Coordinates of C-alpha atoms in Angstrom, one line a residue:
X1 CA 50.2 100.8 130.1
X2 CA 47.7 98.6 131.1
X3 CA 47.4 96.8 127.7
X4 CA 51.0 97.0 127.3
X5 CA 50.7 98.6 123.9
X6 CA 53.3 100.7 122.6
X7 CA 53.8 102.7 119.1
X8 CA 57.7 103.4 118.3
X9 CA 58.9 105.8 115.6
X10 CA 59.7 104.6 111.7
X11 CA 63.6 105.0 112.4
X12 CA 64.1 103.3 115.6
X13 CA 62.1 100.5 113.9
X14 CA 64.7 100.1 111.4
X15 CA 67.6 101.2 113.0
X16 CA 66.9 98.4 116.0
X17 CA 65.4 95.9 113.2
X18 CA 62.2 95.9 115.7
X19 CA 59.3 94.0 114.9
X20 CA 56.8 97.2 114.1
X21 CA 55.8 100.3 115.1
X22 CA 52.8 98.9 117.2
X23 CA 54.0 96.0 119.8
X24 CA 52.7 93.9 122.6
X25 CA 55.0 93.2 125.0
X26 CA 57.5 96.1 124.2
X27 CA 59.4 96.0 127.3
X28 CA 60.5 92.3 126.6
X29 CA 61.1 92.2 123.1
X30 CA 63.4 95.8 123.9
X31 CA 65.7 94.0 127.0
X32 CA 66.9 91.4 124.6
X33 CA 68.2 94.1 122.8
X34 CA 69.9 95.7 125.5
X35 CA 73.2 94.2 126.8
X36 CA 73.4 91.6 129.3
X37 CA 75.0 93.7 131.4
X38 CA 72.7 96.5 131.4
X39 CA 69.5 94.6 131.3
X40 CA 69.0 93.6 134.6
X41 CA 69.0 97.8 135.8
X42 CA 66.7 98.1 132.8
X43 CA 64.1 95.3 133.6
X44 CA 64.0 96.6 137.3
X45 CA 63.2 100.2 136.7
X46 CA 60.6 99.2 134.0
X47 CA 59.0 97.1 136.7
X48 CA 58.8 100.1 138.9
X49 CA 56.8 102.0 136.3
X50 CA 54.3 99.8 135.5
X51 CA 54.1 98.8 139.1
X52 CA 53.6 102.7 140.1
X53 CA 56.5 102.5 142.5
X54 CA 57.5 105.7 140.4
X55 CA 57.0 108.3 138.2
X56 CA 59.9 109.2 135.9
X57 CA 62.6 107.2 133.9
X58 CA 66.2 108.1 133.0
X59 CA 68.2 105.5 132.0
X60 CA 71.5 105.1 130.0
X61 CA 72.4 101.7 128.6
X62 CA 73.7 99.9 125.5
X63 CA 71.5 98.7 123.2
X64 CA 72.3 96.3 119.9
X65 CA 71.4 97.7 116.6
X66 CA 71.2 96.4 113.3
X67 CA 74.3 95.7 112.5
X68 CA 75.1 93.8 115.2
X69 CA 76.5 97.0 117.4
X70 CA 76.0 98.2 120.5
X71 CA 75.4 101.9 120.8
X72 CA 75.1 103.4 123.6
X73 CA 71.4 104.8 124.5
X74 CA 69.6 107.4 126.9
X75 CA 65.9 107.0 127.8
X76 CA 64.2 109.7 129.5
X77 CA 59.9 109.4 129.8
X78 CA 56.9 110.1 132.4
X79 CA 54.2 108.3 133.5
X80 CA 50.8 109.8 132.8
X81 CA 47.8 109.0 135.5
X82 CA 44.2 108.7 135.2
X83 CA 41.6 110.8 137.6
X84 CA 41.8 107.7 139.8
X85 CA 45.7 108.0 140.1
X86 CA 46.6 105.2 138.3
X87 CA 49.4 104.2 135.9
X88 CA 47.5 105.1 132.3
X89 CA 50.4 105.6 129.9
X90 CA 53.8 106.2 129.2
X91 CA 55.6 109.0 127.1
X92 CA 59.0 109.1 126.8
X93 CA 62.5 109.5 124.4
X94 CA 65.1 107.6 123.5
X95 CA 68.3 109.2 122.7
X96 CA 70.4 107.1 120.3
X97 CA 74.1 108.6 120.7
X98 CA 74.8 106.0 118.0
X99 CA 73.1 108.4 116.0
X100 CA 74.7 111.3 117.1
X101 CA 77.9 110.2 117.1
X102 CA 78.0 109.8 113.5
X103 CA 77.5 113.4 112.5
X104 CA 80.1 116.1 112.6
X105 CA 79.0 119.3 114.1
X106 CA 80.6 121.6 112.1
X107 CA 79.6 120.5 108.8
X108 CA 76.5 118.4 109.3
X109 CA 78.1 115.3 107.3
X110 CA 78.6 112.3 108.7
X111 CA 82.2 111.9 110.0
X112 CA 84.2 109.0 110.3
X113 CA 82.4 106.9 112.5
X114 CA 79.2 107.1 109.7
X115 CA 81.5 106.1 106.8
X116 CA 83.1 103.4 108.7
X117 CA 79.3 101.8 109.2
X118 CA 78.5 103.0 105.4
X119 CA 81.5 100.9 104.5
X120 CA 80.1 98.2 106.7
X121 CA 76.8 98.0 104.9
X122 CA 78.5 98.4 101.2
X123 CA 80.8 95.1 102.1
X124 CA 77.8 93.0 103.2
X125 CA 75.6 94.1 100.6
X126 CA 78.6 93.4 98.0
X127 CA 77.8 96.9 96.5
X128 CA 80.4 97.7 93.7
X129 CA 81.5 101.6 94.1
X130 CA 84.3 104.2 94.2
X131 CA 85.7 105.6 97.4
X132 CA 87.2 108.7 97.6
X133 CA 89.7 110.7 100.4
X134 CA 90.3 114.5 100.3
X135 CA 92.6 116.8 102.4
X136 CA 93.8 120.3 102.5
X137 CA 97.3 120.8 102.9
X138 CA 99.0 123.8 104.5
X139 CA 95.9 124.3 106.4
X140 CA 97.7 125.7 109.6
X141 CA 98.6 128.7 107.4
X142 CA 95.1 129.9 107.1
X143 CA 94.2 129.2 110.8
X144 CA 97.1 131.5 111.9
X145 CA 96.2 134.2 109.9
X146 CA 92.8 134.6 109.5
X147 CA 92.1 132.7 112.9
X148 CA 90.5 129.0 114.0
X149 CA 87.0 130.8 113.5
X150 CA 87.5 131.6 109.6
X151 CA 89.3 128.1 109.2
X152 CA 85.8 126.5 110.7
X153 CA 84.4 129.0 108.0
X154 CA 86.2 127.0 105.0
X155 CA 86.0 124.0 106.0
X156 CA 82.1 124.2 106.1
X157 CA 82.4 125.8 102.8
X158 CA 84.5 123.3 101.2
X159 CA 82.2 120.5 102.7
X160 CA 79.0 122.5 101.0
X161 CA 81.2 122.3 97.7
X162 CA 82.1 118.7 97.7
X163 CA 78.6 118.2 98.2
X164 CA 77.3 120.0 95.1
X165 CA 79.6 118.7 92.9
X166 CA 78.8 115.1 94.2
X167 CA 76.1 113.1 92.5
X168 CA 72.8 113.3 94.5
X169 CA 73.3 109.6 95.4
X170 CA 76.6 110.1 96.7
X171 CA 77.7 110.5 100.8
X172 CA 79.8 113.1 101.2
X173 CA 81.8 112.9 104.8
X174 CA 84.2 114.7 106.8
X175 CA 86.8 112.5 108.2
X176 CA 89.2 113.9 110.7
X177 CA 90.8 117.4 110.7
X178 CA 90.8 119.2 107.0
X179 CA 90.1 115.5 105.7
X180 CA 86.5 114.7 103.7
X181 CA 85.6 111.2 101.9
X182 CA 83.0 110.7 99.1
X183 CA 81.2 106.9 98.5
X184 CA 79.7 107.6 94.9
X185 CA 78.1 104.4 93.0
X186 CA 77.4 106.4 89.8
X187 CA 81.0 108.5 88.9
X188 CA 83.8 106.5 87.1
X189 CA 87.2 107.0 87.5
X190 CA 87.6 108.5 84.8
X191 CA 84.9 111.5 86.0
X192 CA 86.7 111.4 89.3
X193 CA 89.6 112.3 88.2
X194 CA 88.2 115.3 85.8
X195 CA 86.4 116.7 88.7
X196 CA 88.8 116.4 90.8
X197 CA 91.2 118.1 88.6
X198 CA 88.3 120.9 88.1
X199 CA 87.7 121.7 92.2
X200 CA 91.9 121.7 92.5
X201 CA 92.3 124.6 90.0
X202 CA 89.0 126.1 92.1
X203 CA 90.5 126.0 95.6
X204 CA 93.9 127.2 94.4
X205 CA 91.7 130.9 94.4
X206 CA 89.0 130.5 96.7
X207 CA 86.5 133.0 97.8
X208 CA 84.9 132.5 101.5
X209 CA 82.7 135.9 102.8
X210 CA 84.5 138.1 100.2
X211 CA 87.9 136.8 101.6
X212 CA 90.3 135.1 99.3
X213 CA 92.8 131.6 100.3
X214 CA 94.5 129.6 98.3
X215 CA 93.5 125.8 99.2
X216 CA 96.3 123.0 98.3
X217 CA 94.1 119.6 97.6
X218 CA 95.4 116.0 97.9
X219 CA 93.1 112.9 97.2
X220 CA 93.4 109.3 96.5
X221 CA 90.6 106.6 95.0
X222 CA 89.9 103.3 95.4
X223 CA 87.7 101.0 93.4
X224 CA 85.7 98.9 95.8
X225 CA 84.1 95.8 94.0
X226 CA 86.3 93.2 95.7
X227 CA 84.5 92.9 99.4
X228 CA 86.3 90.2 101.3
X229 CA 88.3 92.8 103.4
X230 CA 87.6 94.9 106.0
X231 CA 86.5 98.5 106.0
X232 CA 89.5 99.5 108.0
X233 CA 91.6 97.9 105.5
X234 CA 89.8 100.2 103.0
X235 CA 90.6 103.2 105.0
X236 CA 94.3 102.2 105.2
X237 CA 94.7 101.8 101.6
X238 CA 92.8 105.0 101.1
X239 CA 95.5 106.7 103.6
X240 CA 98.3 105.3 102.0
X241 CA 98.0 106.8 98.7
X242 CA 96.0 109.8 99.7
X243 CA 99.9 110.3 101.9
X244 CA 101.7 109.6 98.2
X245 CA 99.7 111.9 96.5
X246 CA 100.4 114.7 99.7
X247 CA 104.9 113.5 100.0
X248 CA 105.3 112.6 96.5
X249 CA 102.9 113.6 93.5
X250 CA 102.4 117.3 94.6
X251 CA 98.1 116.6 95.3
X252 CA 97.3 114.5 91.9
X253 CA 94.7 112.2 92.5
X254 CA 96.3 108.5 93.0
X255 CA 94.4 105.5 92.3
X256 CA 95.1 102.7 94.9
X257 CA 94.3 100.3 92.5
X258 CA 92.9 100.7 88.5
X259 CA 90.4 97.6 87.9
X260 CA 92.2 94.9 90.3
X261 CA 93.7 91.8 88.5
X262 CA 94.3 88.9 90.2
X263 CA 97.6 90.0 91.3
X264 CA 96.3 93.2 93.3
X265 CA 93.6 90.9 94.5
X266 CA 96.3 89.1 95.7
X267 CA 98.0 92.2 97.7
X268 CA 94.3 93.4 99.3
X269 CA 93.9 89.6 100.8
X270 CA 97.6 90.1 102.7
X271 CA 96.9 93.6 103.8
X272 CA 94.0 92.4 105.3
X273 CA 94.8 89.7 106.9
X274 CA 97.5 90.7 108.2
X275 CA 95.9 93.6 109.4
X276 CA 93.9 91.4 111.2
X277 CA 96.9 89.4 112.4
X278 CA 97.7 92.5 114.4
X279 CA 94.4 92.4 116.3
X280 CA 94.5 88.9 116.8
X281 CA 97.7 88.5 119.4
X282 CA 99.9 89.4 116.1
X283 CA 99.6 85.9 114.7
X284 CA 102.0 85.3 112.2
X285 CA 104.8 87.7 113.0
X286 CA 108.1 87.6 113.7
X287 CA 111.5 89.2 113.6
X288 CA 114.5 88.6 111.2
X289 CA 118.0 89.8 112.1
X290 CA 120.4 91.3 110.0
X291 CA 124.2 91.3 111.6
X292 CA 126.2 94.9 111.7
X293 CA 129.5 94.0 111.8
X294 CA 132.5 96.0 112.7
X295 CA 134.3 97.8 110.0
X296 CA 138.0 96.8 111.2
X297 CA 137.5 93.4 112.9
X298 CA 134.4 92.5 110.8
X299 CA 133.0 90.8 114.3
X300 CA 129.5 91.3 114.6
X301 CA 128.7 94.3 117.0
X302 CA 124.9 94.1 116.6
X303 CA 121.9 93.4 114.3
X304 CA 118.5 95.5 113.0
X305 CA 115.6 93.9 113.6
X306 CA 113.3 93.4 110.9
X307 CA 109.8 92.2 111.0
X308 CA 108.0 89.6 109.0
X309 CA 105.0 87.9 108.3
X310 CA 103.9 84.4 107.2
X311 CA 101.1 81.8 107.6
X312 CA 100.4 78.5 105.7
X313 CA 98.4 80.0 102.4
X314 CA 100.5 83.2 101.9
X315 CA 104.1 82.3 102.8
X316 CA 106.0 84.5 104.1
X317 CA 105.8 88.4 103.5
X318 CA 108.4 90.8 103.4
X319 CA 107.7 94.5 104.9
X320 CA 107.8 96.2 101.7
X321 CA 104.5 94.5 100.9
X322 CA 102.8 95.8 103.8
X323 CA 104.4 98.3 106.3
X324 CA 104.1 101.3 103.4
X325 CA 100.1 100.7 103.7
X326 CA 100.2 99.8 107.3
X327 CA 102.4 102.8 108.5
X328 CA 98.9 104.7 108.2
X329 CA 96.8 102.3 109.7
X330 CA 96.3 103.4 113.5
X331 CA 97.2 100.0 113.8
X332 CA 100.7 99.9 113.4
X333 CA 101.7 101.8 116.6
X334 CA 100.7 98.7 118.7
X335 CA 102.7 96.4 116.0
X336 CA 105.9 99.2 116.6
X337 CA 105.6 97.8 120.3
X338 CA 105.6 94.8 119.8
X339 CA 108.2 94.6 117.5
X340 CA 110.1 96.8 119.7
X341 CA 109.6 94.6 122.8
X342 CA 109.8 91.4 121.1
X343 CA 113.5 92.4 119.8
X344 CA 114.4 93.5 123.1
X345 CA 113.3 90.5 125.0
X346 CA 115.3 88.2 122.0
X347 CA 118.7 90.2 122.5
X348 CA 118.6 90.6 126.3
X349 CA 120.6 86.7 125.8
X350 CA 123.2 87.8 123.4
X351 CA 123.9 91.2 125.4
X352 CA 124.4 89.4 128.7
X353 CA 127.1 87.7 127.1
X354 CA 128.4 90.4 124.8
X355 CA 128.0 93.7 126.4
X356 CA 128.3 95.7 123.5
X357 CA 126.3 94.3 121.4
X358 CA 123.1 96.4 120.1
X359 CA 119.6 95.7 118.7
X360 CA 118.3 98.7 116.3
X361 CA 114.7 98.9 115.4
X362 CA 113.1 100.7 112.9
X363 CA 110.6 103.5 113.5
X364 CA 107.5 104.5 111.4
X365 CA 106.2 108.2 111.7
X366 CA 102.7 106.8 112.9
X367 CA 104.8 106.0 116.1
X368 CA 106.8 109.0 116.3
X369 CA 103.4 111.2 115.9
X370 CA 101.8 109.6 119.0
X371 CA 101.8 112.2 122.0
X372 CA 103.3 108.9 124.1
X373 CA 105.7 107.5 121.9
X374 CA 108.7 108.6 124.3
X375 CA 107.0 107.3 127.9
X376 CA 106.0 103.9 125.8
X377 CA 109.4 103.1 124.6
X378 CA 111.1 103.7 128.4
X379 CA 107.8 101.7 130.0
X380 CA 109.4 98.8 127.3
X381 CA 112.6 99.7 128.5
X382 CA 112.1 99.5 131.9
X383 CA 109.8 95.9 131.7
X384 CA 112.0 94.2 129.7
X385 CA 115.1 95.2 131.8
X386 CA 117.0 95.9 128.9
X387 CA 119.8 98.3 128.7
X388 CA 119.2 101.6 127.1
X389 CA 122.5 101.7 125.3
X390 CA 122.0 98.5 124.1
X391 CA 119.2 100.1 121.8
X392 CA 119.3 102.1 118.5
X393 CA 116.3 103.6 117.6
X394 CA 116.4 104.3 113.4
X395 CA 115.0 107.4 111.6
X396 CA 113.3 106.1 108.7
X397 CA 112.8 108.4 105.7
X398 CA 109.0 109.3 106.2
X399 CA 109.5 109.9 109.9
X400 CA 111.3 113.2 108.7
X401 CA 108.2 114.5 107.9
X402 CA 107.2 114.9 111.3
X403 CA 108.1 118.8 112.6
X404 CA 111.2 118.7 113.4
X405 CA 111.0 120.4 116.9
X406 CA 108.7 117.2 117.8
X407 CA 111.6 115.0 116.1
X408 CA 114.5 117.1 117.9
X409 CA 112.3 116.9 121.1
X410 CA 111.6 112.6 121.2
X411 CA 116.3 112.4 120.0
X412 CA 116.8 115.0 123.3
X413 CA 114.4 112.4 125.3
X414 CA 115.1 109.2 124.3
X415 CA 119.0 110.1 124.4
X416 CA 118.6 111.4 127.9
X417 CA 117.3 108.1 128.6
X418 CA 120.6 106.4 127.2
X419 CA 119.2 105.0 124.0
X420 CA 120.9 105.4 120.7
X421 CA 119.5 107.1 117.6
X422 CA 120.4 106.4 113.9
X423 CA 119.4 108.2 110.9
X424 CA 118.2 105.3 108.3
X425 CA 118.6 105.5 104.3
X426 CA 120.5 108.6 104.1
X427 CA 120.7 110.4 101.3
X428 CA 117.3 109.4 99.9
X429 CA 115.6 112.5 101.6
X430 CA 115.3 115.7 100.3
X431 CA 116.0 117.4 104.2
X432 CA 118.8 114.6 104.9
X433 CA 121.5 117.4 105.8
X434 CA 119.2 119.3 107.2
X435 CA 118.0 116.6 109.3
X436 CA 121.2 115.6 110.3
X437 CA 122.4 119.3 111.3
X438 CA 119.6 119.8 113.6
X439 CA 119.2 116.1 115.2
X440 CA 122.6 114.9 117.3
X441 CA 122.7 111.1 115.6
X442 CA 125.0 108.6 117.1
X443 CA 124.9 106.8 113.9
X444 CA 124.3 107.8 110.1
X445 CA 123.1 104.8 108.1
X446 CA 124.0 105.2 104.0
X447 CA 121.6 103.8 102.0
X448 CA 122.6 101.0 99.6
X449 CA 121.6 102.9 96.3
X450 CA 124.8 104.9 96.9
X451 CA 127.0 102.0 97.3
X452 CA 125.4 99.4 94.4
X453 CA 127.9 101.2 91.8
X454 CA 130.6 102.1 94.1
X455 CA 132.8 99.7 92.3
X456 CA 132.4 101.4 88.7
X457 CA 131.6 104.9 89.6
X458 CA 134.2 107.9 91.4
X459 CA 131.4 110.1 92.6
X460 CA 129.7 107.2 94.6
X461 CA 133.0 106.9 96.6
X462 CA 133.7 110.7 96.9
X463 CA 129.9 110.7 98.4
X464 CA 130.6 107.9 101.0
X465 CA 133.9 109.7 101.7
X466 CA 131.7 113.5 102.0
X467 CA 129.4 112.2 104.1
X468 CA 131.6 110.2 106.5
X469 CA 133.7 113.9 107.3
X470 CA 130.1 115.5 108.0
X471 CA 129.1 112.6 110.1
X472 CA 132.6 112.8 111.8
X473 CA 132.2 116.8 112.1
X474 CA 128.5 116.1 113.9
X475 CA 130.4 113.4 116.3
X476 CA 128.4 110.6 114.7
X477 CA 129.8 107.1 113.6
X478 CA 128.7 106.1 109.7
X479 CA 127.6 102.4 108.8
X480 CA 127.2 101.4 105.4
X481 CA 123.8 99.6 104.2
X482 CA 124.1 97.0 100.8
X483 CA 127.5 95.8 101.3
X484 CA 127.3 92.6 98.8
X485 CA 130.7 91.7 97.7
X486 CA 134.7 92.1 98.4
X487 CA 134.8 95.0 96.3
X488 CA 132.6 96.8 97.7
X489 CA 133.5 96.0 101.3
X490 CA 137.1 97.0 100.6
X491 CA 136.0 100.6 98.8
X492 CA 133.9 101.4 101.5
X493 CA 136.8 100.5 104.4
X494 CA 139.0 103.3 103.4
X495 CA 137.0 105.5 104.8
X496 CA 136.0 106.6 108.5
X497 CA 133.2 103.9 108.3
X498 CA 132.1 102.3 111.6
X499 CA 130.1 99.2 110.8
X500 CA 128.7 97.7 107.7
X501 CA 125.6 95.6 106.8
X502 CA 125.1 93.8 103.8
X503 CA 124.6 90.1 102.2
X504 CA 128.3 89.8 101.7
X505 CA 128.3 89.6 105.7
X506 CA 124.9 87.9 105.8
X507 CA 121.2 87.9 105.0
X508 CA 118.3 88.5 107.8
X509 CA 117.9 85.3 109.8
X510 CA 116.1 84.3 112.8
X511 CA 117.2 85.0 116.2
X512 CA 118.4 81.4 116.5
X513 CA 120.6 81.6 113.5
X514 CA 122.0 85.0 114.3
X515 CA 122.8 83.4 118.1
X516 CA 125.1 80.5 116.2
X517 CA 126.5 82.9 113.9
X518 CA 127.7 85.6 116.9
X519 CA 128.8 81.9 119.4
X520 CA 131.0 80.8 116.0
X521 CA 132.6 84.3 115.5
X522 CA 132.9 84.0 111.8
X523 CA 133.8 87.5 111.2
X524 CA 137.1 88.5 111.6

């Protein structure tokens, strides 16, 4: 202490980007590393030390590592004294719950908070590779039977698998759940996909202390050699087709993208930055309103909201080009807020004037999922000022794949609360009777595939005609999506159909537009 000499370990060296192992001068050159805000408490208790006003340290604060993060740190030490009493030298430990935070207890891989700074380090380095997500599917089934203990048991066992079968090079990672991720430099697609196909057949009869499970495997890939995105853009496209191959391709492998051309180039650029318009204040977005009108009098009785995005290099983007990836992105329950709020605050004008007039909004299941979903949407309410029956909630299709006591639970709430629900695109799910048996609807929404042909084809009338009697039977009202012509306006009148939507009527527009269009009354 008295020379100020100090010798720190290889890691911390590394991890901190610190000068050496050996330094002068220690207690300086580690304060500017610690936050501003913590530095002062820092600077006095080291004082204290050196000055022999005490003995002992114990100090948490947040200290910046390489990367240009703060982690947070404990430091816990003695002083040592000489045979005359004096101050003679310091020993002592630095936790780094950076560190620790990046490992998953139960496996010993890194978990998601390691891969997101492995991503980090792969982007700035420009490091071409291939970036994996696995899951197990139907894994409640094995924890109710065999118990949470043996399901710990697999998933340790699965996690010592992937890891064999993984090049030694390769980081091997345990995500969130029954979810794993593998960053491999070496294995092409091609291999990938064959040993992915190989540990699929394996888990379908696996063995774990003598006891046998069958293990249902979903994955996706990505080919990372394009590095001007973000890594949670990564993760998002990752999500979104690892969620195709669970929904849709019964647990084949799906590539996000097979050797990007300057087209799917093209698509990571918007994702990501409009990703990041969400973070920044949602730059860029805005809403488009599409009028319902009223089947008999053809006046306009409402409008769905529907977002958009658009800046000076990309033009504007339409949602099929980026709410399918961003529906997975942890992201996109702050943009369902906004979109919900923003909606509300632009019809609050028209339904002062026209009482009946009501605003539906689209929901995504990353909302629905969210254990405050039903609380956030009154708190909106409520701010706004907005009336609740002035609101329609809509059902999309992948929001059936929440459990349906959750979905029957967040209808019983929000309906309590006075705000409508509507089932969206029915018809296009496989559980769309089902659905609409066990959730009381206030409206059924048809999807425009079933009406495209209506003109030319009897049993796309006789369905709009079926389904307006079990919408009727249920006590719920029936409006008609795609309506594009005369013909098809006419066809679809003659049966119990409440409203109708369509281009015939008109295309989304802004909220000024749709204002003029409702002030003119062009519908009749």
């Amino acid at each position: 202490m008295k020379k100020d000499l100090s010798r720190w370990n290889r890691d911390s060296v590394n991890y901190f980007s610190l000068p050496s192992e050996y330094m002068t001068n220690a207690g300086e050159i580690w304060a500017s590393h610690i936050h501003p805000d913590d530095r002062e408490e820092f600077i006095s208790d080291v004082k204290k030390l050196f000055n022999g006003d005490q003995n002992s340290h114990n100090l948490q604060y947040r200290a910046r590592n390489r990367f240009g993060e703060y982690v947070v740190c404990t430091c816990r030490g003695v002083v040592l004294k000489n045979e005359k009493g004096e101050p003679e030298y310091f020993c002592g430990a630095i936790t780094n719950h950076g560190i620790e935070i990046q490992y998953d207890m139960l496996t010993g891989l890194k978990n998601q908070y390691g891969f997101f700074l492995d991503l980090n380090t792969i982007l700035s380095s420009r490091t071409s590779c291939n970036v994996i997500m696995l899951g197990f599917t139907q894994f409640l089934n094995i924890n109710n039977i065999y118990g949470y203990t043996f399901g710990n048991r697999v998933l340790q066992h699965a996690a010592r698998l992937l890891q064999r079968i993984s090049d030694p090079n390769d980081q091997v990672y345990r995500l969130d759940g029954t979810r794993f991720a593998i960053i491999t430099e070496h294995q092409s697609i091609e291999q990938i996909h064959r040993v992915y196909k190989q540990v699929q057949e394996r888990m379908r009869s696996y063995s774990v202390n003598g006891t046998r499970v069958t293990l249902s495997l979903c994955g996706s890939v990505m080919n990372l050699d394009f590095f001007n995105i973000t890594n949670k853009t990564i993760y998002s496209c990752l999500n979104y087709s690892y969620q195709v191959s669970k929904n849709q391709r019964h647990g084949a492998l799906v590539d996000f993208n097979d050797k990007l051309d300057q087209s799917d180039r093209e698509k990571l650029i918007k994702i990501n930055t409009i990703r990041n318009s969400v973070v920044d204040n949602f730059k860029g977005f805005f809403l488009k309103y599409q009028p319902i009108v009223d089947a008999v009098s053809e006046k306009i009785r409402g409008a769905e909201a529907l977002i958009r995005w658009e800046n000076s290099r990309l033009g504007e983007v339409y949602p099929d080009e980026f709410i399918p990836v961003l529906e997975n992105d942890n992201v996109f329950p702050v943009l369902g807020k906004w979109i919900l709020k923003q909606a509300m605050l632009d019809s609050l004008e028209i339904v002062k004037a026209n009482p009946d007039f009501i605003v539906s909004v689209n929901l995504a299941y990353s909302q629905c999922e969210q254990s405050n979903f039903v609380n956030d949407v009154i708190s909106l309410v409520e701010s706004t000022g907005f009336p609740p029956k002035n609101l329609c909630l809509e059902v999309t299709e992948r929001c059936r794949l929440l459990d349906m006591e959750l979905l029957a639970r967040i209808a019983f709430s929000l309906q309590s609360f006075g705000i409508r629900l509507a089932l969206d695109d029915f018809g296009t799910g496989f559980s769309s009777l089902w659905v609409v048996k066990n959730i009381p609807f206030d409206i059924i929404k048809i999807d425009r595939a079933f009406v495209r042909d209506i003109c030319d084809n009897d049993k796309s009338e006789l369905f709009i005609k079926s389904i307006t009697e079990i919408a009727s039977a249920y006590g719920a009202g029936v409006c008609v999506e795609g309506i594009e012509n005369e013909m098809m306006r006419d066809r679809v009148r003659k049966y119990q159909v409440r409203s109708i939507q369509g281009f015939f009527y008109s295309k989304p527009v802004i909220f000024d537009e749709l204002k003029a269009l409702i002030e003119k009354e062009l519908f009749f």
